[in-house]
Amino acid sequence: NNDNVKVNDVQLLPNKSAYVCGTTKNAAGNKDVAFIAKISASGSKELEKTLESDDGEDFAEFQRIYADGTNIWVVGINKPNQSAVAAYNPDIILCKYVEAANGLSATLGFQKGYAGISGSTRADEVTSIIKYSDTRFIIGGFTNTNSSNPYDAFIASIDTSGNFAIKRKISSQNLSEKI
């Protein structure tokens, strides 16, 4: 649905092509879906993929993108909880797409969902993804704390299968923290 596009991140490549990610509506216009797209140096859309959530509030949004060769990593949020427990939304999603050799299509390698980075009754937001090594990526963001200082930052190392290697919360007694 090209009438409801929100771009959250862009990665420009040396050849002047770009990967973008964000959210849009599905064709029926009744669900928010996450998307990635590749734009050529001349401005043509070379590929586009969407990811829908059929849980809770039917919402998915990619917030950050990192292209590494033919691997396209995206992180974002979904809202899997029904409105009665919507305060526990959103949760974090991570997807890895693998681009075809001709650069004109991509397949979903895997998707992971992470709920409760800091507890099962917390809303999680992701704000960054970066490659740390050939076997690790780092994601960062923040989670609410249901307190007067509402946010704690988090940083997590994930392997190339999307599994946590380690995660840490960053908090202080009297302040909010965000990455």
mmCIF file of C-alpha atoms in Angstrom:
data_model
loop_
_atom_site.group_PDB
_atom_site.id
_atom_site.type_symbol
_atom_site.label_atom_id
_atom_site.label_comp_id
_atom_site.label_asym_id
_atom_site.label_seq_id
_atom_site.Cartn_x
_atom_site.Cartn_y
_atom_site.Cartn_z
ATOM 1 C CA ASN A 1 0.000 0.000 0.000
ATOM 2 C CA ASN A 2 1.968 2.999 -1.256
ATOM 3 C CA ASP A 3 -0.333 5.556 0.414
ATOM 4 C CA ASN A 4 0.766 4.755 3.974
ATOM 5 C CA VAL A 5 4.544 4.391 3.943
ATOM 6 C CA LYS A 6 6.727 5.385 6.888
ATOM 7 C CA VAL A 7 10.490 4.972 6.368
ATOM 8 C CA ASN A 8 12.433 4.516 9.612
ATOM 9 C CA ASP A 9 15.966 3.779 8.422
ATOM 10 C CA VAL A 10 18.123 3.923 5.290
ATOM 11 C CA GLN A 11 21.462 2.286 4.573
ATOM 12 C CA LEU A 12 23.266 3.777 1.590
ATOM 13 C CA LEU A 13 25.745 1.454 -0.141
ATOM 14 C CA PRO A 14 28.980 2.470 -1.917
ATOM 15 C CA ASN A 15 27.339 1.838 -5.323
ATOM 16 C CA LYS A 16 24.651 4.454 -4.381
ATOM 17 C CA SER A 17 21.869 1.882 -4.033
ATOM 18 C CA ALA A 18 20.019 1.924 -0.720
ATOM 19 C CA TYR A 19 18.100 -0.352 1.603
ATOM 20 C CA VAL A 20 15.158 1.132 3.479
ATOM 21 C CA CYS A 21 12.850 -0.214 6.158
ATOM 22 C CA GLY A 22 9.715 0.907 7.905
ATOM 23 C CA THR A 23 6.003 0.243 8.014
ATOM 24 C CA THR A 24 3.060 0.469 5.661
ATOM 25 C CA LYS A 25 -0.475 -0.897 5.409
ATOM 26 C CA ASN A 26 -1.300 -4.226 3.792
ATOM 27 C CA ALA A 27 -3.203 -4.219 0.483
ATOM 28 C CA ALA A 28 -6.559 -4.254 2.296
ATOM 29 C CA GLY A 29 -5.439 -1.314 4.447
ATOM 30 C CA ASN A 30 -6.404 -2.979 7.726
ATOM 31 C CA LYS A 31 -3.002 -4.096 9.104
ATOM 32 C CA ASP A 32 0.287 -2.324 9.756
ATOM 33 C CA VAL A 33 3.040 -4.394 8.120
ATOM 34 C CA ALA A 34 6.814 -4.099 8.298
ATOM 35 C CA PHE A 35 8.702 -3.718 5.022
ATOM 36 C CA ILE A 36 12.177 -3.638 3.528
ATOM 37 C CA ALA A 37 13.027 -2.367 0.069
ATOM 38 C CA LYS A 38 16.107 -1.920 -2.082
ATOM 39 C CA ILE A 39 16.326 1.197 -4.239
ATOM 40 C CA SER A 40 18.788 1.351 -7.155
ATOM 41 C CA ALA A 41 21.175 4.255 -7.731
ATOM 42 C CA SER A 42 18.760 5.495 -10.419
ATOM 43 C CA GLY A 43 15.808 5.426 -7.995
ATOM 44 C CA SER A 44 14.052 2.230 -9.132
ATOM 45 C CA LYS A 45 12.677 -0.171 -6.549
ATOM 46 C CA GLU A 46 14.587 -3.427 -7.059
ATOM 47 C CA LEU A 47 13.020 -5.511 -4.296
ATOM 48 C CA GLU A 48 10.432 -5.251 -1.563
ATOM 49 C CA LYS A 49 9.439 -7.656 1.204
ATOM 50 C CA THR A 50 6.777 -7.306 3.869
ATOM 51 C CA LEU A 51 6.209 -9.038 7.186
ATOM 52 C CA GLU A 52 2.754 -9.250 8.762
ATOM 53 C CA SER A 53 1.821 -10.049 12.333
ATOM 54 C CA ASP A 54 -1.413 -11.959 12.838
ATOM 55 C CA ASP A 55 -1.274 -11.689 16.635
ATOM 56 C CA GLY A 56 -2.784 -9.155 18.994
ATOM 57 C CA GLU A 57 -2.997 -5.766 17.340
ATOM 58 C CA ASP A 58 -1.944 -6.924 13.816
ATOM 59 C CA PHE A 59 1.058 -4.589 13.851
ATOM 60 C CA ALA A 60 4.673 -4.971 12.678
ATOM 61 C CA GLU A 61 7.269 -2.259 12.016
ATOM 62 C CA PHE A 62 10.932 -2.461 11.048
ATOM 63 C CA GLN A 63 12.959 0.295 12.714
ATOM 64 C CA ARG A 64 16.612 -0.356 11.783
ATOM 65 C CA ILE A 65 18.331 -2.094 8.876
ATOM 66 C CA TYR A 66 21.846 -3.414 8.350
ATOM 67 C CA ALA A 67 22.955 -4.896 5.021
ATOM 68 C CA ASP A 68 25.987 -7.175 5.105
ATOM 69 C CA GLY A 69 26.754 -8.597 1.669
ATOM 70 C CA THR A 70 23.685 -10.594 0.642
ATOM 71 C CA ASN A 71 22.357 -10.708 4.214
ATOM 72 C CA ILE A 72 19.852 -8.029 5.167
ATOM 73 C CA TRP A 73 19.240 -7.743 8.912
ATOM 74 C CA VAL A 74 16.277 -5.774 10.252
ATOM 75 C CA VAL A 75 14.991 -5.163 13.754
ATOM 76 C CA GLY A 76 11.723 -3.673 14.797
ATOM 77 C CA ILE A 77 8.624 -4.209 16.849
ATOM 78 C CA ASN A 78 5.340 -6.029 16.808
ATOM 79 C CA LYS A 79 2.332 -5.785 19.093
ATOM 80 C CA PRO A 80 1.385 -9.394 19.823
ATOM 81 C CA ASN A 81 -0.800 -8.749 22.866
ATOM 82 C CA GLN A 82 -4.536 -8.083 22.693
ATOM 83 C CA SER A 83 -5.800 -4.676 23.768
ATOM 84 C CA ALA A 84 -6.557 -5.915 27.323
ATOM 85 C CA VAL A 85 -2.805 -6.309 27.935
ATOM 86 C CA ALA A 86 -1.571 -3.857 25.296
ATOM 87 C CA ALA A 87 0.602 -2.118 27.900
ATOM 88 C CA TYR A 88 2.984 -5.071 27.430
ATOM 89 C CA ASN A 89 3.365 -4.175 23.736
ATOM 90 C CA PRO A 90 5.573 -3.831 21.803
ATOM 91 C CA ASP A 91 7.964 -6.758 21.595
ATOM 92 C CA ILE A 92 11.120 -6.912 19.475
ATOM 93 C CA ILE A 93 11.400 -8.723 16.153
ATOM 94 C CA LEU A 94 14.589 -9.596 14.264
ATOM 95 C CA CYS A 95 14.603 -10.835 10.687
ATOM 96 C CA LYS A 96 17.348 -11.902 8.343
ATOM 97 C CA TYR A 97 16.643 -11.778 4.623
ATOM 98 C CA VAL A 98 18.994 -13.301 2.052
ATOM 99 C CA GLU A 99 19.255 -11.389 -1.200
ATOM 100 C CA ALA A 100 19.424 -13.283 -4.499
ATOM 101 C CA ALA A 101 22.621 -13.050 -6.546
ATOM 102 C CA ASN A 102 20.939 -10.738 -9.088
ATOM 103 C CA GLY A 103 19.825 -8.350 -6.301
ATOM 104 C CA LEU A 104 16.196 -8.378 -7.426
ATOM 105 C CA SER A 105 14.638 -10.578 -4.747
ATOM 106 C CA ALA A 106 15.203 -11.802 -1.225
ATOM 107 C CA THR A 107 13.971 -14.669 0.913
ATOM 108 C CA LEU A 108 13.294 -14.677 4.635
ATOM 109 C CA GLY A 109 16.154 -16.598 6.258
ATOM 110 C CA PHE A 110 14.560 -16.479 9.706
ATOM 111 C CA GLN A 111 12.563 -14.314 12.047
ATOM 112 C CA LYS A 112 12.753 -14.167 15.826
ATOM 113 C CA GLY A 113 10.589 -12.496 18.408
ATOM 114 C CA TYR A 114 11.862 -11.383 21.791
ATOM 115 C CA ALA A 115 9.373 -10.644 24.541
ATOM 116 C CA GLY A 116 10.207 -9.230 27.915
ATOM 117 C CA ILE A 117 13.823 -8.137 27.498
ATOM 118 C CA SER A 118 13.528 -6.904 31.076
ATOM 119 C CA GLY A 119 10.541 -8.945 32.238
ATOM 120 C CA SER A 120 7.333 -10.357 30.833
ATOM 121 C CA THR A 121 5.246 -7.268 31.666
ATOM 122 C CA ARG A 122 7.460 -4.693 29.962
ATOM 123 C CA ALA A 123 7.229 -2.943 26.615
ATOM 124 C CA ASP A 124 10.446 -3.198 24.595
ATOM 125 C CA GLU A 125 11.738 -0.829 21.891
ATOM 126 C CA VAL A 126 14.760 -1.469 19.678
ATOM 127 C CA THR A 127 16.783 1.465 18.332
ATOM 128 C CA SER A 128 19.943 -0.020 16.818
ATOM 129 C CA ILE A 129 21.616 -2.975 15.151
ATOM 130 C CA ILE A 130 25.282 -3.234 14.219
ATOM 131 C CA LYS A 131 27.627 -5.999 13.153
ATOM 132 C CA TYR A 132 30.175 -6.719 15.868
ATOM 133 C CA SER A 133 31.989 -9.686 14.277
ATOM 134 C CA ASP A 134 31.427 -12.411 11.715
ATOM 135 C CA THR A 135 29.421 -14.337 14.321
ATOM 136 C CA ARG A 136 27.770 -11.582 16.390
ATOM 137 C CA PHE A 137 25.436 -8.624 16.007
ATOM 138 C CA ILE A 138 24.590 -6.088 18.695
ATOM 139 C CA ILE A 139 21.092 -4.730 19.222
ATOM 140 C CA GLY A 140 20.214 -1.943 21.617
ATOM 141 C CA GLY A 141 17.162 -0.130 22.820
ATOM 142 C CA PHE A 142 15.107 0.453 25.913
ATOM 143 C CA THR A 143 12.363 -1.119 27.989
ATOM 144 C CA ASN A 144 9.826 0.457 30.299
ATOM 145 C CA THR A 145 10.152 -0.172 34.020
ATOM 146 C CA ASN A 146 6.665 0.693 35.315
ATOM 147 C CA SER A 147 8.304 3.170 37.715
ATOM 148 C CA SER A 148 8.745 6.929 38.059
ATOM 149 C CA ASN A 149 11.938 6.635 35.946
ATOM 150 C CA PRO A 150 10.226 4.869 33.082
ATOM 151 C CA TYR A 151 13.063 3.562 30.897
ATOM 152 C CA ASP A 152 16.051 1.262 31.234
ATOM 153 C CA ALA A 153 18.428 0.779 28.321
ATOM 154 C CA PHE A 154 19.461 -2.650 27.106
ATOM 155 C CA ILE A 155 22.206 -4.009 24.910
ATOM 156 C CA ALA A 156 22.310 -7.573 23.606
ATOM 157 C CA SER A 157 24.710 -9.682 21.594
ATOM 158 C CA ILE A 158 23.019 -12.101 19.215
ATOM 159 C CA ASP A 159 24.531 -14.814 17.070
ATOM 160 C CA THR A 160 23.907 -15.216 13.342
ATOM 161 C CA SER A 161 20.929 -17.481 14.083
ATOM 162 C CA GLY A 162 19.289 -14.773 16.174
ATOM 163 C CA ASN A 163 19.944 -16.372 19.555
ATOM 164 C CA PHE A 164 21.032 -14.289 22.523
ATOM 165 C CA ALA A 165 24.683 -14.713 23.436
ATOM 166 C CA ILE A 166 24.343 -12.194 26.253
ATOM 167 C CA LYS A 167 22.045 -9.321 27.204
ATOM 168 C CA ARG A 168 22.415 -6.592 29.784
ATOM 169 C CA LYS A 169 20.154 -3.910 31.164
ATOM 170 C CA ILE A 170 21.579 -0.469 31.927
ATOM 171 C CA SER A 171 19.784 1.386 34.702
ATOM 172 C CA SER A 172 20.305 3.922 37.411
ATOM 173 C CA GLN A 173 18.346 4.668 40.552
ATOM 174 C CA ASN A 174 16.981 8.104 39.594
ATOM 175 C CA LEU A 175 17.117 8.471 35.806
ATOM 176 C CA SER A 176 15.780 6.970 32.579
ATOM 177 C CA GLU A 177 18.225 5.473 30.103
ATOM 178 C CA LYS A 178 17.829 4.807 26.377
ATOM 179 C CA ILE A 179 20.138 3.545 23.663
#
